[in-house]
Coordinates of C-alpha atoms and ligand atoms in Angstrom, one line a residue:
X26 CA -38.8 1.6 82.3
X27 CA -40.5 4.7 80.5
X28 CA -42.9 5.0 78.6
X29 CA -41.7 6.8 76.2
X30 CA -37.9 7.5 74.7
X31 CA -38.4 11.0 73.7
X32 CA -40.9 13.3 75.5
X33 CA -41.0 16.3 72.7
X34 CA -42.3 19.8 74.3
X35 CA -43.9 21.7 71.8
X36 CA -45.1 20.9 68.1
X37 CA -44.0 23.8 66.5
X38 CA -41.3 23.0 63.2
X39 CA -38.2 21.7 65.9
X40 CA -40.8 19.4 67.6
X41 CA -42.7 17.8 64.6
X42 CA -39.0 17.7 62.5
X43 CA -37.6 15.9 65.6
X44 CA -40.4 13.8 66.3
X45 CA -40.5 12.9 62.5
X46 CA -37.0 12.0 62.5
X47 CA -37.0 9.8 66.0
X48 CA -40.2 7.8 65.3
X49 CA -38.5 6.8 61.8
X50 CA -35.5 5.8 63.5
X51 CA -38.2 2.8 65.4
X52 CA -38.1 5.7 69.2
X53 CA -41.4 5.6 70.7
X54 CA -42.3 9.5 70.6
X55 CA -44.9 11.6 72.7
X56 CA -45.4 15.4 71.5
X57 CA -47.3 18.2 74.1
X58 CA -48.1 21.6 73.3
X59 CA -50.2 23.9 75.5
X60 CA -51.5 25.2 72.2
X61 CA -54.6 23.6 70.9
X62 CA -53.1 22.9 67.6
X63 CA -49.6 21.2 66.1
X64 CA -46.9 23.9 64.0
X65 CA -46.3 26.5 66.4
X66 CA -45.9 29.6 64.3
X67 CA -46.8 28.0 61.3
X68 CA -50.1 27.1 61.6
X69 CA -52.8 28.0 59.2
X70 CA -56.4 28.4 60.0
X71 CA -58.5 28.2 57.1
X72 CA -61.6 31.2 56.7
X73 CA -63.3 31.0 53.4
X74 CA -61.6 28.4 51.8
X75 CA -58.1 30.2 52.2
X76 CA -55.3 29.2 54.8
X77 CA -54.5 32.2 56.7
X78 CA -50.9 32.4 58.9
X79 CA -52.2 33.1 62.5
X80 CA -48.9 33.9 63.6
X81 CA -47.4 35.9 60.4
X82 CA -47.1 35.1 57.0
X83 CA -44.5 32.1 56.4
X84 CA -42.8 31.7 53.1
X85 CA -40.1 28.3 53.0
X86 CA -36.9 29.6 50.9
X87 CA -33.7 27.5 51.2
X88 CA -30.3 27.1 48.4
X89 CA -29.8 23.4 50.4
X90 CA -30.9 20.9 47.7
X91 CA -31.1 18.2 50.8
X92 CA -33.7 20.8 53.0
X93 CA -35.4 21.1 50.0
X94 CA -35.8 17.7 48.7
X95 CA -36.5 16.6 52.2
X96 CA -39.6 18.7 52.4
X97 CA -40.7 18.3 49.3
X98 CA -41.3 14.6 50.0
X99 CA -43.0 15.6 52.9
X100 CA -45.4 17.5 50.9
X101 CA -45.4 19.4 47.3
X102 CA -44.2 22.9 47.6
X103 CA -46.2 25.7 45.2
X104 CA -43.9 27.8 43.2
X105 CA -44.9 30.9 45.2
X106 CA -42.3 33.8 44.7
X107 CA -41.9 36.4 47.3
X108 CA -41.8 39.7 45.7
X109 CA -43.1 42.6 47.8
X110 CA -43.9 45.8 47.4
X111 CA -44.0 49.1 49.4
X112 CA -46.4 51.9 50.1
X113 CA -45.2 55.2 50.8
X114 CA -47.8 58.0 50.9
X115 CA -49.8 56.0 48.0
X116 CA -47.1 55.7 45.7
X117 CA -46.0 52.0 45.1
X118 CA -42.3 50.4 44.9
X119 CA -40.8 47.2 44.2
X120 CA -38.9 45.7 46.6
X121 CA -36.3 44.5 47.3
X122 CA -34.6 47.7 45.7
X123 CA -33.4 46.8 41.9
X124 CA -34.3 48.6 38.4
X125 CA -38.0 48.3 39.0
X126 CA -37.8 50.4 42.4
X127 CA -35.1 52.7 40.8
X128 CA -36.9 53.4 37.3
X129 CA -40.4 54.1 40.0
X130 CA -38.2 56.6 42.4
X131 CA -36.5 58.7 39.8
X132 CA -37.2 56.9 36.6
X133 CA -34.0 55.9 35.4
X134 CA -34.3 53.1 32.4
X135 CA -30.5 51.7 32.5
X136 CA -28.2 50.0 34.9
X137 CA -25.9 52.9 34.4
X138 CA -28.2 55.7 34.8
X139 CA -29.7 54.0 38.3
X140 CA -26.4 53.6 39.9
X141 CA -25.0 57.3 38.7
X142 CA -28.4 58.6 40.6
X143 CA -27.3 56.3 43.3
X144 CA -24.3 57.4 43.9
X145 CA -25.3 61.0 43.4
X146 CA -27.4 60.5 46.2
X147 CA -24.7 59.0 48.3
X148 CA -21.9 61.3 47.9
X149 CA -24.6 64.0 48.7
X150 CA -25.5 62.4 52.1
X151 CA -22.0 61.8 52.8
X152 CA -20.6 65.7 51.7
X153 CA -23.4 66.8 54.2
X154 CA -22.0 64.8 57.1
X155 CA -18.9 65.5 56.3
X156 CA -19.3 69.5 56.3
X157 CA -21.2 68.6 59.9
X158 CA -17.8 66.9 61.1
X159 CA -19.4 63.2 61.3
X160 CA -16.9 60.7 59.2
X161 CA -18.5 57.5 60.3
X162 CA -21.9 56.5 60.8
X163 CA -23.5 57.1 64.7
X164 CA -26.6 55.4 64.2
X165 CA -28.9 53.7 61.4
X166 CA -30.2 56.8 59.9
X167 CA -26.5 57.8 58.7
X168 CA -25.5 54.6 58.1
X169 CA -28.7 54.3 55.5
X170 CA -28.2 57.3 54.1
X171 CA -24.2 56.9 53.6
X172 CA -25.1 53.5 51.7
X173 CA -28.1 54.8 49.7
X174 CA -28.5 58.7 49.4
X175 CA -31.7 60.4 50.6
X176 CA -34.9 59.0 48.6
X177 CA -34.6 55.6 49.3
X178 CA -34.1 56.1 52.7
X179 CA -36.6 58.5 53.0
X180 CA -39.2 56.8 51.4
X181 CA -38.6 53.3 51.9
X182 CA -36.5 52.9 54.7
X183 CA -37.2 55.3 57.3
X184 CA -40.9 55.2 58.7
X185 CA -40.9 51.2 58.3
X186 CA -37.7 50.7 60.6
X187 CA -38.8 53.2 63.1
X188 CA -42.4 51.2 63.4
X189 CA -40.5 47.9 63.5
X190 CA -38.6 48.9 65.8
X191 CA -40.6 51.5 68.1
X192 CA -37.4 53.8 67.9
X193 CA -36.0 57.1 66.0
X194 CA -33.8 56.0 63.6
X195 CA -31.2 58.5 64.8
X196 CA -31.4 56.0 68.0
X197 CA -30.6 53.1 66.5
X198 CA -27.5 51.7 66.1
X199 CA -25.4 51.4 62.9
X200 CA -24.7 48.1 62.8
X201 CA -27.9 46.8 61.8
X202 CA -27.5 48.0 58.4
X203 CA -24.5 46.2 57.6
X204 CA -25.4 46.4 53.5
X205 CA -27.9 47.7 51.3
X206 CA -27.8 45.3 48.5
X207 CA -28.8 47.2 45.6
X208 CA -29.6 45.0 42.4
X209 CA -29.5 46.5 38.7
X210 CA -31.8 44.5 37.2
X211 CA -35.9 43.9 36.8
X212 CA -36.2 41.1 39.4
X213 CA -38.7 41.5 42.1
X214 CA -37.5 38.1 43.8
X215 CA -36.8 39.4 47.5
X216 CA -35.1 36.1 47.9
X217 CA -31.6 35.1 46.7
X218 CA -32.0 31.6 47.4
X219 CA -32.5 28.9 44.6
X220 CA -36.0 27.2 46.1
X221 CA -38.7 29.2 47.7
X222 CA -42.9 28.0 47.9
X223 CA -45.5 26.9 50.2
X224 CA -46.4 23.5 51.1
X225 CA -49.7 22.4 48.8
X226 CA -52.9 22.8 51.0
X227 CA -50.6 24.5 53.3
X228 CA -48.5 24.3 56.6
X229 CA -50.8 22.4 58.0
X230 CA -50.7 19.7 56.3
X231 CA -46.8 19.3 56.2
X232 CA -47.0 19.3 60.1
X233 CA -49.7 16.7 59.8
X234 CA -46.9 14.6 57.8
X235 CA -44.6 14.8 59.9
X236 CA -46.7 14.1 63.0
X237 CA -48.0 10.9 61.0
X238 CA -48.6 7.9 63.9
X239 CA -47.0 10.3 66.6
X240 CA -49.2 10.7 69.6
X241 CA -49.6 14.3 70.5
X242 CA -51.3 15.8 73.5
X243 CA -52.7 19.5 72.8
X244 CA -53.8 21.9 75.7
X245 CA -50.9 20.4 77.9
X246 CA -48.5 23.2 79.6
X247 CA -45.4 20.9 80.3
X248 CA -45.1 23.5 83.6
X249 CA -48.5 22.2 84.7
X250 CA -47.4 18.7 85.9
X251 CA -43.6 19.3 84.9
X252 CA -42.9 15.5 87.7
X253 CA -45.4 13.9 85.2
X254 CA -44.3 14.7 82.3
X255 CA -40.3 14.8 83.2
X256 CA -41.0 10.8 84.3
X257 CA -42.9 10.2 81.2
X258 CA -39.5 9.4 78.7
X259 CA -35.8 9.0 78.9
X260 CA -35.5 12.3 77.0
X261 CA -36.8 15.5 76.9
X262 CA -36.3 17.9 74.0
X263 CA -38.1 20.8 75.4
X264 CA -38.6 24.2 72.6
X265 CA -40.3 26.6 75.0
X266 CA -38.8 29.2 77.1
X267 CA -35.4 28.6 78.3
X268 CA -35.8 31.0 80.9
X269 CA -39.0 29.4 81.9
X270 CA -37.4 26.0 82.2
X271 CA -35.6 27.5 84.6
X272 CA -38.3 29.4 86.5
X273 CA -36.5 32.6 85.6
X274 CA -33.8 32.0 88.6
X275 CA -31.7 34.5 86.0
X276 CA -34.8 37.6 85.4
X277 CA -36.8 36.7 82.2
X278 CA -35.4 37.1 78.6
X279 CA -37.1 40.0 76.3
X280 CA -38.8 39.7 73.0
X281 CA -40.4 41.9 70.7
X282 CA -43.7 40.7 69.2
X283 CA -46.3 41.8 66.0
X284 CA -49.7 41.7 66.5
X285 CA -52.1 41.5 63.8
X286 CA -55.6 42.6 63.1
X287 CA -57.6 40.1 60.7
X288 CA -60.1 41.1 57.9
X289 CA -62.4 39.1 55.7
X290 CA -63.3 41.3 52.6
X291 CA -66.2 40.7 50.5
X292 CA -64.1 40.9 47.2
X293 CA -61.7 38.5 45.7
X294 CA -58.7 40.6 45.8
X295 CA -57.5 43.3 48.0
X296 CA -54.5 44.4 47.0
X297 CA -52.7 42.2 44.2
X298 CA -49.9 40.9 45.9
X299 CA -49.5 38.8 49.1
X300 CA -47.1 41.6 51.1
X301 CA -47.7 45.2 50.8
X302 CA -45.5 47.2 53.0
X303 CA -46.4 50.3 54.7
X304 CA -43.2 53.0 55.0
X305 CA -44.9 55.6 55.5
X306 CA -44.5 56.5 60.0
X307 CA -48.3 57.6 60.0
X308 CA -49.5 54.3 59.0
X309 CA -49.6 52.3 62.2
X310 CA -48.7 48.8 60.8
X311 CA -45.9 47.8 59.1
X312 CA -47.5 45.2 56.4
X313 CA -51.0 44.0 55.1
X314 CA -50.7 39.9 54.2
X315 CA -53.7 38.8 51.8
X316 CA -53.0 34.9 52.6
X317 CA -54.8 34.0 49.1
X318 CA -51.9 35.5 47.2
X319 CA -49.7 32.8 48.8
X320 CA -51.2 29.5 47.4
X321 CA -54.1 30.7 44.9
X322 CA -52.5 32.1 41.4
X323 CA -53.9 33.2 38.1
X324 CA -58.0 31.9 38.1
X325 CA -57.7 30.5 41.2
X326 CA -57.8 33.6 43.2
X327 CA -61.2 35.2 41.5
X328 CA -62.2 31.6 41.8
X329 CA -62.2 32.4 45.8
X330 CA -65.0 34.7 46.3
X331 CA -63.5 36.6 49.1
X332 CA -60.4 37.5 50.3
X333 CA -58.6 37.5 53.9
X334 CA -55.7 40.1 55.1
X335 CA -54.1 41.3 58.1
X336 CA -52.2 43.8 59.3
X337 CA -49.4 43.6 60.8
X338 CA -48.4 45.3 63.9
X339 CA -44.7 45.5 65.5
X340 CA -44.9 45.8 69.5
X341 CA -42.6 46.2 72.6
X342 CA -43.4 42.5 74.4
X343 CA -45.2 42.2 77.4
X344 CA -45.9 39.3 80.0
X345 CA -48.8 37.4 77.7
X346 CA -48.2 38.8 74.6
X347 CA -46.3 36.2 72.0
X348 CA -43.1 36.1 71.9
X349 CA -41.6 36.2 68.6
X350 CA -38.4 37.7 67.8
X351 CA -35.5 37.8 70.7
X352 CA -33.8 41.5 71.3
X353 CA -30.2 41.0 70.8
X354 CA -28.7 43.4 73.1
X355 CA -26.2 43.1 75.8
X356 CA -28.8 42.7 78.5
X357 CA -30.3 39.4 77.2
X358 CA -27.3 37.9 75.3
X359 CA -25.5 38.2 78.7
X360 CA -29.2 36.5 80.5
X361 CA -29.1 33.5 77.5
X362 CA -25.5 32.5 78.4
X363 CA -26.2 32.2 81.3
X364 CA -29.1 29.9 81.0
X365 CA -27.1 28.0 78.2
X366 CA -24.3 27.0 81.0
X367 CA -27.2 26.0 82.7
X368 CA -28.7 23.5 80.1
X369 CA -25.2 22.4 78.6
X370 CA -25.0 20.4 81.7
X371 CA -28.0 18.6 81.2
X372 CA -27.7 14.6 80.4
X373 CA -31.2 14.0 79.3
X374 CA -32.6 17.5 77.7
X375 CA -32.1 18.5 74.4
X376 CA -32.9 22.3 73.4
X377 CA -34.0 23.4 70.5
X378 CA -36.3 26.0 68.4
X379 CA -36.8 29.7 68.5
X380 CA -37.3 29.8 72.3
X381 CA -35.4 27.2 73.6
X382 CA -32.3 28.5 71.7
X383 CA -33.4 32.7 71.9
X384 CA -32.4 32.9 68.5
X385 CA -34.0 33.7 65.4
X386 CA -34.3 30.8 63.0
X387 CA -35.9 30.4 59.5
X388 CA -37.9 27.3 58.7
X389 CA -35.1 25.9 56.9
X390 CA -32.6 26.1 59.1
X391 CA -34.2 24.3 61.5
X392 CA -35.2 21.7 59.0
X393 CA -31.3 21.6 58.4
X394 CA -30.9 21.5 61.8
X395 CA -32.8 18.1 62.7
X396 CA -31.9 16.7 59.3
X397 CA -28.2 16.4 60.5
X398 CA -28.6 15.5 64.1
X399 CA -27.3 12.7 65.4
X400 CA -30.1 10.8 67.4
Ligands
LIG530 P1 -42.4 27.5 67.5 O1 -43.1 27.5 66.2 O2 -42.6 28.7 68.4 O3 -42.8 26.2 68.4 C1 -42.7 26.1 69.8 C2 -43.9 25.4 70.3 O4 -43.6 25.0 71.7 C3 -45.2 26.2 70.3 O5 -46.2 25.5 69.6 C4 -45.5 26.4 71.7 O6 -46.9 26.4 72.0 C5 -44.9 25.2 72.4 N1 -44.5 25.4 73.8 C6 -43.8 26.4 74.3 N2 -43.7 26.2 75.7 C7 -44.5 25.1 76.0 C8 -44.8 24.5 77.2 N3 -44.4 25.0 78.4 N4 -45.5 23.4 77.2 C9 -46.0 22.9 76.0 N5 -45.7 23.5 74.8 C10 -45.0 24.6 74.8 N6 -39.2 31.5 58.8 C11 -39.0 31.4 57.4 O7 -38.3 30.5 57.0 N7 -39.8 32.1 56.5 C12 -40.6 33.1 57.0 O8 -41.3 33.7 56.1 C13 -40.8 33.3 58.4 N8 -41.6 34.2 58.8 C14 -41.8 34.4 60.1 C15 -42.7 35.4 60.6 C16 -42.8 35.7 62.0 C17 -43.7 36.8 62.4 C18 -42.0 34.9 62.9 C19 -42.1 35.2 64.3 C20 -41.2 33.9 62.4 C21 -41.0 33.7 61.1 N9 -40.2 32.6 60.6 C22 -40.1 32.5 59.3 C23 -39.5 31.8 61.5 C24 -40.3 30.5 61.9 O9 -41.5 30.8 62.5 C25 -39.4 29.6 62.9 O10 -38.3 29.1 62.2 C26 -40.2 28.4 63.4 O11 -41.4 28.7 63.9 C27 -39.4 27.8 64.6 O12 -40.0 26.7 65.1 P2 -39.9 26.3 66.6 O13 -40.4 24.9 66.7 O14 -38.5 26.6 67.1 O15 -40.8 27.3 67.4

């Protein structure tokens, strides 16, 4: 007889949603993480009264009515609105690109006037291939500038891509900019979903929700005593490395990772807006987060006498580092099948999360995820 029914490894969103959803359905749950705190990559640690995302900035925006309502009665969500804006060379643009950017790059006033520069600027970009014998794209740059002209791409595309990426633009492939949505009116809203906000009092404490009556064990690598723990329940629905569950018997999946350099200012605002980004190449980061934009509005933020913000640095990953986005190339996708063959002929593991899936999920689709699995 175990002790358990579920052993969950790791408390990051999977884990708690899981552990959440088993413990109401009467399973007797146990949660580890090596971390010493529960949310995985969206926990919050709060300097000078303001919750700060340790592990990037995390904004919930979902058009499912059931995610949202579901997490809402978890905790309140704040009507926080993602609208960022870009820095290039000191000049500042709204993103995503709509009448805003347009009337700030070439200062056009009308739908029509913004989409005949637009258009100007592609059939330019696309003449000049042309006369140099290229009719489709070979990599981003020309797919960029065949779906947007020059200036944008310039300006607000270029130098931010190559940092994310650590690569020439001319080296990257095409495919990755599929579409350019452009949009022809005044809205700053970078999402075109119908909720967006952050939990009230923060990630934290939606976590801490969901974890409600759930013993959890922090500091405990599940690798460490993997006989214990693997005798401890029935199940196991493991969210680390798949490759690591493994011991690597494939070679070890690739990530890349963004590192970030924190900074508590003596002022109460930094820079007016929660995301700045930098698209300018000789700026090393990519972005500057001030955290206080995300939950403090109007009064509140000059209420809070100083400010926190981080930059945000995109890396190659190496043995240590985080690992935070997977590379979808040949090399790995090949590597995570095989690993997947292995674990889809497991009776007693469930996989799950970022890690344990090497694919890139947002918050609510894991949420939608564990809201529609069968137990
Ligand atoms: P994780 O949060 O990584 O949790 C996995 C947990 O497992 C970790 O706590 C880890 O310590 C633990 N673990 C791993 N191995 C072991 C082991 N051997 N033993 C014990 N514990 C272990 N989504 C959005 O919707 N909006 C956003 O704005 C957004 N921004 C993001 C920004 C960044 C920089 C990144 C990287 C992601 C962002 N996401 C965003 C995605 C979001 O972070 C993920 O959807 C979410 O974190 C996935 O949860 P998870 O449980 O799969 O993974």
């Amino acid at each position: 007889m175990f002790q358990y029914d579920y052993l969950i490894i790791g408390a990051g969103l999977f884990g708690s949603m899981f552990a959440y959803k088993a413990k109401l359905a009467g399973k007797r749950v146990l949660v580890i993480d090596k971390r010493p705190h529960v949310g995985g990559n969206l926990y919050c640690e709060n300097i000078e009264g303001i919750n700060v995302h340790k592990y990037g900035a995390h904004i919930f925006h979902t058009s499912n009515k059931d995610v949202w309502s579901f997490v809402n009665s978890i905790v309140e969500f704040n009507r926080y609105t993602n609208s960022p804006v870009a820095n290039y060379k000191g000049k500042l643009y709204n993103l995503p690109f709509n009448m805003n950017t347009f009337y700030q790059m070439w200062g056009v006033k009308t739908p029509n006037e913004a989409l005949m520069k637009i258009n100007e600027q592609r059939n330019s970009a696309i003449e000049k291939m042309r006369g140099e014998g290229i009719s489709t794209p070979r990599n981003l740059e020309e797919q960029a500038l065949s779906l947007i002209g020059n200036d944008i791409y310039e300006k607000l595309i270029k130098g931010y891509t190559e940092k994310q990426w650590g690569r020439s633009c001319t080296d990257l492939p095409a495919f990755i900019i599929k579409r350019l949505p452009v949009r022809l009116v005044f809205d700053n809203n970078y999402f075109n979903d119908k909720y967006q906000g952050i939990p009230i009092g923060g990630y934290n404490i939606f976590i801490k929700n969901l974890l409600y009556k759930v013993d959890v064990n922090l500091n405990t690598d599940f690798f460490s005593n993997r006989i214990y723990w693997e005798n401890m329940a029935e199940k196991i629905v493991f969210t680390g490395k798949i490759d690591e569950f493994y011991n690597y018997c494939f070679g070890k999946l690739e990530y890349r990772t963004v590192c970030f350099e924190e900074e508590i200012h003596d002022c109460t605002n930094y820079q007016g807006n929660a995301v700045i980004n930098y698209t300018d190449k000789s700026v090393p980061y990519t972005r500057i987060i001030e955290h206080k934009h995300f939950e403090m509005f109007g009064l509140e933020v000059d209420a809070c006498p100083k400010t926190v913000i981080s930059k945000e640095y995109s890396m190659e990953w190496k043995e240590g580092m985080e690992p935070y986005y997977p590379v979808n190339d040949e090399r790995n996708s090949r590597l995570y099948q095989q690993y997947k063959a292995l674990a889809s002929q497991e009776k007693n593991v469930i996989f799950g999360g970022r890690l344990a899936e090497y694919q890139y999920y947002d918050m609510h689709q894991i949420v939608e995820k564990i809201l529609t699995f069968n137990l």
